[in-house]
Short mmCIF file of C-alpha atoms in Angstrom, two decimals:
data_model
loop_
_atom_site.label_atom_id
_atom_site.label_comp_id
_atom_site.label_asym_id
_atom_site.label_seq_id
_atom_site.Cartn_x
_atom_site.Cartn_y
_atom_site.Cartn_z
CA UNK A 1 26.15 -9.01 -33.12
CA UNK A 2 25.57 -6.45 -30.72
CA UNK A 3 22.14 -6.65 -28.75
CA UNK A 4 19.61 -4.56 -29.02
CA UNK A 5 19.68 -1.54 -26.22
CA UNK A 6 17.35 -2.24 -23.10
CA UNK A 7 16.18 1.18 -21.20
CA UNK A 8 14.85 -0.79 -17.81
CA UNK A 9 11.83 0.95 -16.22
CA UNK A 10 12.69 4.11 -13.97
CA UNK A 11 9.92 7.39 -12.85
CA UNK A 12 9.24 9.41 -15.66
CA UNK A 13 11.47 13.18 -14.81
CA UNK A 14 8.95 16.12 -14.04
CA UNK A 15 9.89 18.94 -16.34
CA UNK A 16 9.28 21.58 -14.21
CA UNK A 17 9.60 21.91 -10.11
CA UNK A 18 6.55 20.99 -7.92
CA UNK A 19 5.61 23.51 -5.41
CA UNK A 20 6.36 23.15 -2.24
CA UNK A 21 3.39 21.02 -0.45
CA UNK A 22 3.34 19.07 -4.14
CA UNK A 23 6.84 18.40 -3.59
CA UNK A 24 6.64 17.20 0.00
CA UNK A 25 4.01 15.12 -1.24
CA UNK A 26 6.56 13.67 -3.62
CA UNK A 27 9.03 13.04 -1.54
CA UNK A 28 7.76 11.40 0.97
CA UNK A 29 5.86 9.06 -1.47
CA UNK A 30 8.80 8.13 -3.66
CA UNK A 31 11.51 10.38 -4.14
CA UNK A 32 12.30 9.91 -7.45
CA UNK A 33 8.80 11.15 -8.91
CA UNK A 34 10.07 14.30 -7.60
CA UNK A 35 13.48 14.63 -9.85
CA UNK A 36 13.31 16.96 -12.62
CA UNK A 37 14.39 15.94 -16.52
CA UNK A 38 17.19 18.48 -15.81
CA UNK A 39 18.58 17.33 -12.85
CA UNK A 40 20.13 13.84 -14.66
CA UNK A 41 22.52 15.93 -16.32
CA UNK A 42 23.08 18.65 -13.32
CA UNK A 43 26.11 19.06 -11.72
CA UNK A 44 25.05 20.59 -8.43
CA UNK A 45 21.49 21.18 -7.33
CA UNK A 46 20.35 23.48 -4.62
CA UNK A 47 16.88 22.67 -3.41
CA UNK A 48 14.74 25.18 -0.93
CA UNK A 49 11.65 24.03 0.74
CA UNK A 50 9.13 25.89 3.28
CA UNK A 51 12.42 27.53 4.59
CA UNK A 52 14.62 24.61 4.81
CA UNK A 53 17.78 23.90 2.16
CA UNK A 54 19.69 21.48 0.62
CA UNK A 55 22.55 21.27 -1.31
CA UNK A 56 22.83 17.76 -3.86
CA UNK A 57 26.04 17.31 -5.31
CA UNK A 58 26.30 15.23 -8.50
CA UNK A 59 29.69 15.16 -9.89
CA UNK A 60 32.92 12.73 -8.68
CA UNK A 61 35.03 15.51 -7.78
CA UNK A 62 31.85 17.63 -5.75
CA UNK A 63 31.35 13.92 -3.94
CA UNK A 64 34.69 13.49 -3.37
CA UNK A 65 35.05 16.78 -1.92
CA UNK A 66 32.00 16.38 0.20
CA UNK A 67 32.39 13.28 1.62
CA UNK A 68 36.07 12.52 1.52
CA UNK A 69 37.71 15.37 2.24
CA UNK A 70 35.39 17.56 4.18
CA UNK A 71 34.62 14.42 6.44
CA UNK A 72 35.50 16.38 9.77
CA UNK A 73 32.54 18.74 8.13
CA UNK A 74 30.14 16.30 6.89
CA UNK A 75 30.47 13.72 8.88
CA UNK A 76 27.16 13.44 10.34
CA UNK A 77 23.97 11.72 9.06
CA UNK A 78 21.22 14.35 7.90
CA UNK A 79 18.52 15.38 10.40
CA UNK A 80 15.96 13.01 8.21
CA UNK A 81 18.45 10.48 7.90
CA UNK A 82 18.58 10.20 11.45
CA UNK A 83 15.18 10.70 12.92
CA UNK A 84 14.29 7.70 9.76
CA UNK A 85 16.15 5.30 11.04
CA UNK A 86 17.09 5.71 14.68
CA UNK A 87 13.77 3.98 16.07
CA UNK A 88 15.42 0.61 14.59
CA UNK A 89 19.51 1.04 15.05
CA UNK A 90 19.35 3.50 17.84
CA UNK A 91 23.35 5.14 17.87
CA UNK A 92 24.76 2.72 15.38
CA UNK A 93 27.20 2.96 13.43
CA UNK A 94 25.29 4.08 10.40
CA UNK A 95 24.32 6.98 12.37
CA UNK A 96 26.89 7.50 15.24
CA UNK A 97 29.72 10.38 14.41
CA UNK A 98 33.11 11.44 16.32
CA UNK A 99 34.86 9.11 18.42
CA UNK A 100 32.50 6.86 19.39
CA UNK A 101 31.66 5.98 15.63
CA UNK A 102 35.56 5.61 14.90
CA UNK A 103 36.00 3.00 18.05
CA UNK A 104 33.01 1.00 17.11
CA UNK A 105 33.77 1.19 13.14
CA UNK A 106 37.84 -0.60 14.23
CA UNK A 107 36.08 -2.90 16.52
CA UNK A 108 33.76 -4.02 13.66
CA UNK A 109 36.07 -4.26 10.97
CA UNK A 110 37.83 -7.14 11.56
CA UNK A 111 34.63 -9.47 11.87
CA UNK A 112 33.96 -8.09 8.19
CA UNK A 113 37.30 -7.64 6.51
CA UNK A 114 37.08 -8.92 3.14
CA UNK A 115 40.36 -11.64 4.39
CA UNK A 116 38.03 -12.90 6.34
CA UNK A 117 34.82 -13.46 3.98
CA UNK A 118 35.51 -17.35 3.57
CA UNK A 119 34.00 -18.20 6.69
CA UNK A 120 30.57 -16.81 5.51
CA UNK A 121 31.15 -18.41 2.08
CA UNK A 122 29.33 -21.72 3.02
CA UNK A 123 26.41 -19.99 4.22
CA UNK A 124 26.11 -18.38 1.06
CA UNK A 125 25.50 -21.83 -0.73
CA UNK A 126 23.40 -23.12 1.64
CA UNK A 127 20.54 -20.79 2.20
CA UNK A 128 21.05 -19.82 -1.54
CA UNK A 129 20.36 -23.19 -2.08
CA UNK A 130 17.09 -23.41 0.33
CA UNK A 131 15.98 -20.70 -1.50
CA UNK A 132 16.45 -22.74 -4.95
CA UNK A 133 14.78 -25.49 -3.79
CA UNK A 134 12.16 -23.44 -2.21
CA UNK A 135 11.12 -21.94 -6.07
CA UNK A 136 11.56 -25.57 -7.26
CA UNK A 137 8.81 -26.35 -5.47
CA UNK A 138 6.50 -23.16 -6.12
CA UNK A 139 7.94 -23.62 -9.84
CA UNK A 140 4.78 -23.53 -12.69
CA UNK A 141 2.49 -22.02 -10.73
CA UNK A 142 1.36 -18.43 -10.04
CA UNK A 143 3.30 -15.45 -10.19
CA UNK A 144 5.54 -15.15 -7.06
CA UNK A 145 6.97 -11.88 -5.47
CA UNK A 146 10.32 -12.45 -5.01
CA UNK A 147 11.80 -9.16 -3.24
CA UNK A 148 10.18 -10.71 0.23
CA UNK A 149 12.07 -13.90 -0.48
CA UNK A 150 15.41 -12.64 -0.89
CA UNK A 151 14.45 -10.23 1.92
CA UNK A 152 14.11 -13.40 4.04
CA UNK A 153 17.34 -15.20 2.64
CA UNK A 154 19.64 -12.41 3.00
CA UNK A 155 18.18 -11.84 6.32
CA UNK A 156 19.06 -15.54 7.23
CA UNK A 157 22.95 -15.12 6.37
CA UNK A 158 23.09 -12.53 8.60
CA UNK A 159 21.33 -13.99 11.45
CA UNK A 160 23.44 -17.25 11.03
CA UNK A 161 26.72 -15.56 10.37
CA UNK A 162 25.47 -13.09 13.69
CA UNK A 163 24.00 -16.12 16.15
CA UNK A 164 25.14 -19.23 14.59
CA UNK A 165 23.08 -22.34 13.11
CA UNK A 166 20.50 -22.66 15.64
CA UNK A 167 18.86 -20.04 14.82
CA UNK A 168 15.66 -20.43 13.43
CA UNK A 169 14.40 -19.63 10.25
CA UNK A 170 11.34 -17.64 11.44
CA UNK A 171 13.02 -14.93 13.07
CA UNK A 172 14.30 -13.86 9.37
CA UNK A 173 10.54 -14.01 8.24
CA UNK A 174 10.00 -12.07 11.14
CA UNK A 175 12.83 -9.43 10.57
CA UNK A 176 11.93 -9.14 6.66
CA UNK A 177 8.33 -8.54 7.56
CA UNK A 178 9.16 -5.63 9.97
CA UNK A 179 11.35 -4.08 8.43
CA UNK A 180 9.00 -4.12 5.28
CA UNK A 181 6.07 -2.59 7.77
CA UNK A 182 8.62 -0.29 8.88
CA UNK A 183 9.94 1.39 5.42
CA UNK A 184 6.19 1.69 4.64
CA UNK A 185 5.35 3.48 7.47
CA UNK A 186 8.80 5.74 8.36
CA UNK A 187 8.70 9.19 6.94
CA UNK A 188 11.90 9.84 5.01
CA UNK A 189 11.04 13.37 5.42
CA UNK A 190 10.81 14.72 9.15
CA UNK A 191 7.87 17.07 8.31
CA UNK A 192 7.41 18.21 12.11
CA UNK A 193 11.29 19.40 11.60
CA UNK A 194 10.72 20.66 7.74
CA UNK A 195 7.74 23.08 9.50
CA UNK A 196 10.12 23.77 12.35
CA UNK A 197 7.31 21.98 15.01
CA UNK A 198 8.94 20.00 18.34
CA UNK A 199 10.53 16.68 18.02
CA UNK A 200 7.85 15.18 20.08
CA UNK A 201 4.76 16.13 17.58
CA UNK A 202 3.18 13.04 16.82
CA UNK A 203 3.05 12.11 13.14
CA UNK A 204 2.52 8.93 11.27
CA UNK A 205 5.86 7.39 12.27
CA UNK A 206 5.14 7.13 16.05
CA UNK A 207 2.75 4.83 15.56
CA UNK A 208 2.98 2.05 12.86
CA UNK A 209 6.34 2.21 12.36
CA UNK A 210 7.37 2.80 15.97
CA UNK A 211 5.39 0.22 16.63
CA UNK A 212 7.77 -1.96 13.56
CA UNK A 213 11.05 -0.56 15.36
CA UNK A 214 9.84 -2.04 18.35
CA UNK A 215 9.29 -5.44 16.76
CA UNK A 216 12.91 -5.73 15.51
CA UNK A 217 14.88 -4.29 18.69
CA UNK A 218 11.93 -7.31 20.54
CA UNK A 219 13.44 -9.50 17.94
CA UNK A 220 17.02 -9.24 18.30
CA UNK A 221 16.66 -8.64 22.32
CA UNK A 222 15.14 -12.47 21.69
CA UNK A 223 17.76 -13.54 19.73
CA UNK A 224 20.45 -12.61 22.08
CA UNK A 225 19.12 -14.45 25.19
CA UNK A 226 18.83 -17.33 23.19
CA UNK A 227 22.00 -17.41 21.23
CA UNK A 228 25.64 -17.06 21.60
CA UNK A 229 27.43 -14.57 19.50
CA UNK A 230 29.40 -16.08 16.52
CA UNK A 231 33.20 -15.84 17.04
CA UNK A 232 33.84 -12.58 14.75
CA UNK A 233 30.87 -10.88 16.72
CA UNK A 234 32.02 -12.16 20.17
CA UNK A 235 34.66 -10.12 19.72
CA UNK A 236 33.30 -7.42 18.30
CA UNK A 237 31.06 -7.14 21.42
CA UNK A 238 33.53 -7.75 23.65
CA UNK A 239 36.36 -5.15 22.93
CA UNK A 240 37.46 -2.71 25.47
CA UNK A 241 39.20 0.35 25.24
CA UNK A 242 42.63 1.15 26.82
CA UNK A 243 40.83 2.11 30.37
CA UNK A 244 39.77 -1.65 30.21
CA UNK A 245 35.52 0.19 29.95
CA UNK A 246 33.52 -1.34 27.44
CA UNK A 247 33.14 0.07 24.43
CA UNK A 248 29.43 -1.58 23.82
CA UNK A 249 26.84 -1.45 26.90
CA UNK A 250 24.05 -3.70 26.00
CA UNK A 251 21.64 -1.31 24.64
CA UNK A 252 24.51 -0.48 21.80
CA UNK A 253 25.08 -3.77 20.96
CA UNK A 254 21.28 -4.32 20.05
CA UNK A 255 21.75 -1.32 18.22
CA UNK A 256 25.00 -2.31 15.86
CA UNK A 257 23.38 -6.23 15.97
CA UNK A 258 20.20 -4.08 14.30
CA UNK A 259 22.33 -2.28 12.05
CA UNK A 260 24.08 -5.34 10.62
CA UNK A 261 21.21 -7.29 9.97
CA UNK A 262 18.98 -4.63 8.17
CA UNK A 263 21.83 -3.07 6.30
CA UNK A 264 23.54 -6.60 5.67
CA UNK A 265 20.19 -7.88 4.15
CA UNK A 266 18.71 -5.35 2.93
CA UNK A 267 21.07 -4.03 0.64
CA UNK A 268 21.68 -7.50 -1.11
CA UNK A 269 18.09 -8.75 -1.75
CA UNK A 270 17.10 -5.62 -3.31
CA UNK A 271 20.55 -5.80 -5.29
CA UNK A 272 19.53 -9.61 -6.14
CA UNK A 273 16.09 -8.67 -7.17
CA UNK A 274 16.87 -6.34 -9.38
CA UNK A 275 19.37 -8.23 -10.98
CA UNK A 276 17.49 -10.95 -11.41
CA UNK A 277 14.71 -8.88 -13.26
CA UNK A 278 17.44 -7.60 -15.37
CA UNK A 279 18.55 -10.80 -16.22
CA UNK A 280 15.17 -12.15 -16.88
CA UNK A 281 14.48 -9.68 -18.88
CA UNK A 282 17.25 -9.11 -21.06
CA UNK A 283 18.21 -12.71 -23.08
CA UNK A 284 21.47 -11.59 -24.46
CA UNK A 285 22.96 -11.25 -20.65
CA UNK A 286 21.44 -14.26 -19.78
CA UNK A 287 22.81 -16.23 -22.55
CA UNK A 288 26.33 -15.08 -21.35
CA UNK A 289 26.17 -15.32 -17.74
CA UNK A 290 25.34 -19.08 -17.88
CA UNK A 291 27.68 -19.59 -20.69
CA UNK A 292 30.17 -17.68 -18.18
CA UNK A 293 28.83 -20.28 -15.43
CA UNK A 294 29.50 -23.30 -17.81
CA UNK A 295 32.85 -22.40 -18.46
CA UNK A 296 33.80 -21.57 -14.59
CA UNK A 297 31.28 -23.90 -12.74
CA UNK A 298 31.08 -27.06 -15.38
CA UNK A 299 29.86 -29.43 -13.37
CA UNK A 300 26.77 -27.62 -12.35
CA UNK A 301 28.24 -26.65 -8.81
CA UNK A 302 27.86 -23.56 -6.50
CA UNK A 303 30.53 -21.21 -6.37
CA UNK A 304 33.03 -21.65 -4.32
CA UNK A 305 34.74 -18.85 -2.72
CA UNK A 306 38.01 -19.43 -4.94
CA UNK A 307 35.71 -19.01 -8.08
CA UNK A 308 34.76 -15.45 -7.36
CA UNK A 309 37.45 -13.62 -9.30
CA UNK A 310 35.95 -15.84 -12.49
CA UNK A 311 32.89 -14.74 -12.20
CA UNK A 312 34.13 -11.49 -14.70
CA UNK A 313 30.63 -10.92 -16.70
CA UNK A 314 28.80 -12.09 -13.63
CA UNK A 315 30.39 -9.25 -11.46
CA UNK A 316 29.74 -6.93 -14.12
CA UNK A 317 26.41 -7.46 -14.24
CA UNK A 318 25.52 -6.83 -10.17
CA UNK A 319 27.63 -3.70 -10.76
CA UNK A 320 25.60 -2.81 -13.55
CA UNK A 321 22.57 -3.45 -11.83
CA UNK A 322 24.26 -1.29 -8.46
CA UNK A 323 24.24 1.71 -10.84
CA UNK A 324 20.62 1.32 -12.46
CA UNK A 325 19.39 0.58 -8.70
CA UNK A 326 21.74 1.62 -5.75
CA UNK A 327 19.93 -0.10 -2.41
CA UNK A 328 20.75 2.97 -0.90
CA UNK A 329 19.85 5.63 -3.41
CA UNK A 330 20.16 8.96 -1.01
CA UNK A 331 23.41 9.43 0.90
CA UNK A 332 22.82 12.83 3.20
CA UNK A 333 24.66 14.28 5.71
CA UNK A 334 24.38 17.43 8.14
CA UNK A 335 27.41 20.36 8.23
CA UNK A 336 28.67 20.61 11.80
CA UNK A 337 30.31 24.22 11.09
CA UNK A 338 29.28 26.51 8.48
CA UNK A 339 30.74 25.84 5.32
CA UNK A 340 30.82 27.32 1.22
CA UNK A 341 30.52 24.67 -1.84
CA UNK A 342 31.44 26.16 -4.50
CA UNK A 343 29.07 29.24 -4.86
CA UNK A 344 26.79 28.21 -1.81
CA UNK A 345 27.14 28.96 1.70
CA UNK A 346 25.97 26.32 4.16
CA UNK A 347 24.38 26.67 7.35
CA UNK A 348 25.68 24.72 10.34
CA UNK A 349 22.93 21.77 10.23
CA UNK A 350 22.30 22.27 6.64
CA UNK A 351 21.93 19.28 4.10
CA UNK A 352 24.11 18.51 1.70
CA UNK A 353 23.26 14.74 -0.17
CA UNK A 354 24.39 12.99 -2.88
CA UNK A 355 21.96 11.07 -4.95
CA UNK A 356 23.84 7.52 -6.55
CA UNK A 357 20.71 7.12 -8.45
CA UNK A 358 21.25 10.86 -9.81
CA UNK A 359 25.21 10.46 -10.22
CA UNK A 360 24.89 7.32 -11.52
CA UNK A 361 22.32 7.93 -14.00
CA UNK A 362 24.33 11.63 -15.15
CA UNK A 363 24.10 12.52 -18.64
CA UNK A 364 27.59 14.14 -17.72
CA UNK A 365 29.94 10.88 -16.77
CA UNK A 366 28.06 8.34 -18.16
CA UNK A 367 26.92 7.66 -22.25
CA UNK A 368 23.89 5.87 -22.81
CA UNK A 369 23.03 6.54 -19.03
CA UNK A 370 19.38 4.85 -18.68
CA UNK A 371 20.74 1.54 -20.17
CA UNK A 372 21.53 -1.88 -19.54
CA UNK A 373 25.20 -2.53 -20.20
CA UNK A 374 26.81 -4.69 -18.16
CA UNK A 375 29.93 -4.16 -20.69
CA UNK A 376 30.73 -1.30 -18.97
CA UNK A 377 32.34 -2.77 -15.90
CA UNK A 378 34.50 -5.29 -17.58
CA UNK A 379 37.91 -5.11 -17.08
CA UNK A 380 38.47 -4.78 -20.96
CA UNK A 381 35.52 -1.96 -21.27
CA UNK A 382 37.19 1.00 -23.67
CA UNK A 383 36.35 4.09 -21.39
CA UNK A 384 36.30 3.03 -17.40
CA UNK A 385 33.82 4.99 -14.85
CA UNK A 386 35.61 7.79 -13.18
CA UNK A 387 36.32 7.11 -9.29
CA UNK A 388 33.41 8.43 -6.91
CA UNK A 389 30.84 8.28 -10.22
CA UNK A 390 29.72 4.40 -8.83
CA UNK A 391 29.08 4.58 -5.49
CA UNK A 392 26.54 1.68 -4.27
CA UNK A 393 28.24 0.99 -1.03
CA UNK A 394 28.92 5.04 -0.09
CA UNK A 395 32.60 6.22 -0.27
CA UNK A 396 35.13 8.00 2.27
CA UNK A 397 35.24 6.94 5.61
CA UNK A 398 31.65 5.96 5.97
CA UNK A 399 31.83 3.03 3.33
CA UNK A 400 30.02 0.53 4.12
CA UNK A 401 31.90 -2.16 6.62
CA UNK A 402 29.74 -4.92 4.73
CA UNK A 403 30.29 -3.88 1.19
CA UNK A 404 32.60 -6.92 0.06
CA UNK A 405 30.31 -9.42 2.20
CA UNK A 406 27.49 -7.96 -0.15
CA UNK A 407 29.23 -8.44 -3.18
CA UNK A 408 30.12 -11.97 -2.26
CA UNK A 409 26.88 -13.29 -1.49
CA UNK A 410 25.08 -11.71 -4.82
CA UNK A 411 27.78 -13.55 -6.91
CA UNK A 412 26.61 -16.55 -5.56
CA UNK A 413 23.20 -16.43 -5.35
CA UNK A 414 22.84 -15.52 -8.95
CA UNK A 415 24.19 -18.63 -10.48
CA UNK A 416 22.52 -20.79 -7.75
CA UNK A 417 19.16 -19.91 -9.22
CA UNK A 418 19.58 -18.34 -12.42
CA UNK A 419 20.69 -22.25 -13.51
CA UNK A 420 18.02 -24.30 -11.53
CA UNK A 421 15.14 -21.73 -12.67
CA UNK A 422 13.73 -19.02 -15.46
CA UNK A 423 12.03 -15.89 -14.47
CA UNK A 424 9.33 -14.03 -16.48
CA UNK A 425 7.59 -10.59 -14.94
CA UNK A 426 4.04 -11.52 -14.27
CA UNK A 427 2.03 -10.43 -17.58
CA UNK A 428 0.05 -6.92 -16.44
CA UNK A 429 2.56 -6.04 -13.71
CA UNK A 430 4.28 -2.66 -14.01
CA UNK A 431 7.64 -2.72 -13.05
CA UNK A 432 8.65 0.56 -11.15
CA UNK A 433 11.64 1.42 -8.92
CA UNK A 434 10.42 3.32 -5.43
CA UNK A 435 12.79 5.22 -3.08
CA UNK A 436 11.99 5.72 0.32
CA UNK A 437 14.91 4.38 2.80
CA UNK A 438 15.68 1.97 0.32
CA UNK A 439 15.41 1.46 -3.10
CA UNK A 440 12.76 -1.03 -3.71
CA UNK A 441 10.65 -2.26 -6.58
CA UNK A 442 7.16 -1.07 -6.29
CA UNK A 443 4.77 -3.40 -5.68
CA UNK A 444 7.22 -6.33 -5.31
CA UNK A 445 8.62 -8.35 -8.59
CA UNK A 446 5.99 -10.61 -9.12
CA UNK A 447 7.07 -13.44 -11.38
CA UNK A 448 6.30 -16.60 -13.01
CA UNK A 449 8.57 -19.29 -12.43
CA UNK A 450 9.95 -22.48 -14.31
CA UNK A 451 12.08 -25.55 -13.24
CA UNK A 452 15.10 -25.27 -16.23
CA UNK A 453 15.39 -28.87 -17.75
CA UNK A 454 19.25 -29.41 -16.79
CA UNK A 455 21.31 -26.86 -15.37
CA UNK A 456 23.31 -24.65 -17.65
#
């Protein structure tokens, strides 16, 4: 029997374009309230405002071209992109370009190379399965948010994978909470630039979420003098270049330490929560991912790292839930030369971005595009996604370092809980995807939780 279609909640599509101080409005609220109907089915979208353009490219071949091919062009993080996020990961790798990005990207590599992803496996279980025992506990009572949870999980991994076991578990809850202060408070539009007004104009961002950058660089300054470096990160931190220099002076380490952590936890707790409402609320993929569990984990175990490749459906359904709700749902970069896509020229320090919640939601590439259907990604699915049209992690040279680490931990985490507990969305809560650095649900996922009777 084939289940009944499930259209999970997304912004409603404006049918006609905002003006200009509307549409700033928009966008620096939640970006997606400003999409138009129009634009789910576009191929390429040119977008003006007060002066300022941008060029969003929506089809596999225009992303390929952009951000593949034309990497010595694009190469570089948008002006937004970069003013957002510096405050917390300084010239990190997420932002860095040129040479110094390349000798920091093939010093990082090996600590993350996806050979190497067994050593991380047993942290997986183990704060997968604090967290388990953690909604135990909180189990048949009131509704619980979850998305700060996994916020403080994920950020865990990384600390321990990062510093080691010692650390404590407070610095996560510490992390999680700034960061959360800080996406709140960061403008994911530079309006002093957008109005073409000095850097050093103060807006909103220099103080509260300065003020949250400088919590987390505290943090992880913290962290350091009290912790080692893990192996992997050692020697990461300790490469040198042919001259015998350093490649990382201290100040650049706290920045790629700050990059790792928010990137390396952010991306999978909102992936997690997500798929987790998904699963809740859809019983037909329930029923089969912990029939898939039964069959691959039958005596109620975790995961182990050899079980991964198993875990078909259950793969299939974080991918789905990637597309529906890409962590990182803006990919923008600035042109470092004039350039020409297709019919548009582009200024040297123009934008040109690529939306994966736009090109994974087109009308174009994908049928049924708003749904639910894990199907889709299974290795038996009739019509297979077209490279570059699923992009979660980014794509050329600029993928991200942690994607396969990401991947890893979701797979486990998911059976972990989805077999020791059942989710429902508390009743009255309106579920509803916002975009501002990261894709997050609005208002947290509140849920009610329940102990399951034995473990599927």
């Amino acid at each position: 029997m084939t289940a009944a279609p499930f259209t999970p909640p997304f912004p409603e599509p404006r049918e006609s374009l905002a003006g200009p101080f509307e549409m700033i409005r928009l966008l620096r609220g939640n970006v997606l309230s400003g999409l138009l109907a129009r634009s789910y089915q576009a191929e390429c979208i040119p977008l003006h405002l007060l002066g300022r353009r941008m060029l969003i490219v929506n089809t596999p071949d225009l992303v390929r071209e952009v951000f593949v091919l034309r990497d010595d062009v694009y190469g570089r993080k948008s002006h937004d992109m970069e003013g957002a996020l510096a405050p917390v990961i300084g010239e990190s790798l997420f932002i860095n370009h040129g040479e110094a990005w390349r000798e920091r990207r093939e010093a990082l590599a090996p600590a993350l190379h996806p050979a190497g992803l067994r050593q991380f496996h047993p942290l997986f279980i183990q704060v997968a399965d604090e967290l388990a025992a953690q909604w135990e506990a909180a189990a048949g009572g009131p509704p619980r948010d979850i998305a700060p949870d996994l916020a403080i999980a994920t950020a865990r991994i990384v600390m321990l994978a990062v510093f080691g076991p010692e650390v404590a578990p407070a610095a996560a809850h510490a992390l999680a909470a700034a960061f959360a202060s800080y996406q709140e408070a960061a403008e994911n539009i530079d309006l002093a630039h957008l109005l073409g007004l000095p850097s050093w104009v103060p807006t909103p961002q220099s103080r509260r979420a300065r003020q949250a950058a400088r919590d987390i660089r505290a943090l992880i300054e913290a962290l350091l003098q009290r912790h080692a470096l893990t192996a992997p990160f050692a020697r990461f931190a300790a490469t040198r270049r042919d001259d015998g220099s350093a490649v990382l002076h201290h100040a650049a380490l706290v920045d790629e330490i700050a990059m790792m952590l928010l990137a390396g936890s952010e991306t999978s707790a909102n992936g997690l929560a997500w798929a987790l409402y998904l699963a809740a609320s859809h019983a037909p993929t329930l029923e089969r991912l912990r029939a898939e569990w039964q069959g691959v984990l039958a005596d109620g175990r975790a995961p182990e790292a050899a079980d991964l490749p198993a875990l078909v459906f259950t793969r299939a359904v974080v991918q789905e839930t990637l597309r529906l709700y890409p962590p990182v749902a803006i990919l923008s970069r600035q042109a470092m030369r004039a350039d020409r896509i297709r019919r548009w020229d582009i200024r040297k320090g123009g934008t040109v971005a690529c939306l994966p919640w736009l090109l994974q939601r087109n009308g174009l590439i994908w049928d049924a595009p708003h749904e639910f259907r894990p199907a889709r990604f299974l290795p038996n699915a009739p019509e297979k996604p077209p490279r570059f049209a699923h992009i979660p992690f980014g794509l050329g040279p600029r993928v991200c370092a942690g994607a396969a680490f990401g991947m890893a931990e979701m797979l486990v985490f998911l059976p972990v809980l989805l077999r020791r507990l059942d989710f429902t969305i508390a009743p009255q809560h309106r579920v509803m995807p916002k975009l501002r650095l990261t894709l997050r649900p609005d208002g947290g996922l509140p849920m009610l939780m329940a102990r399951r009777g034995m473990r599927a």
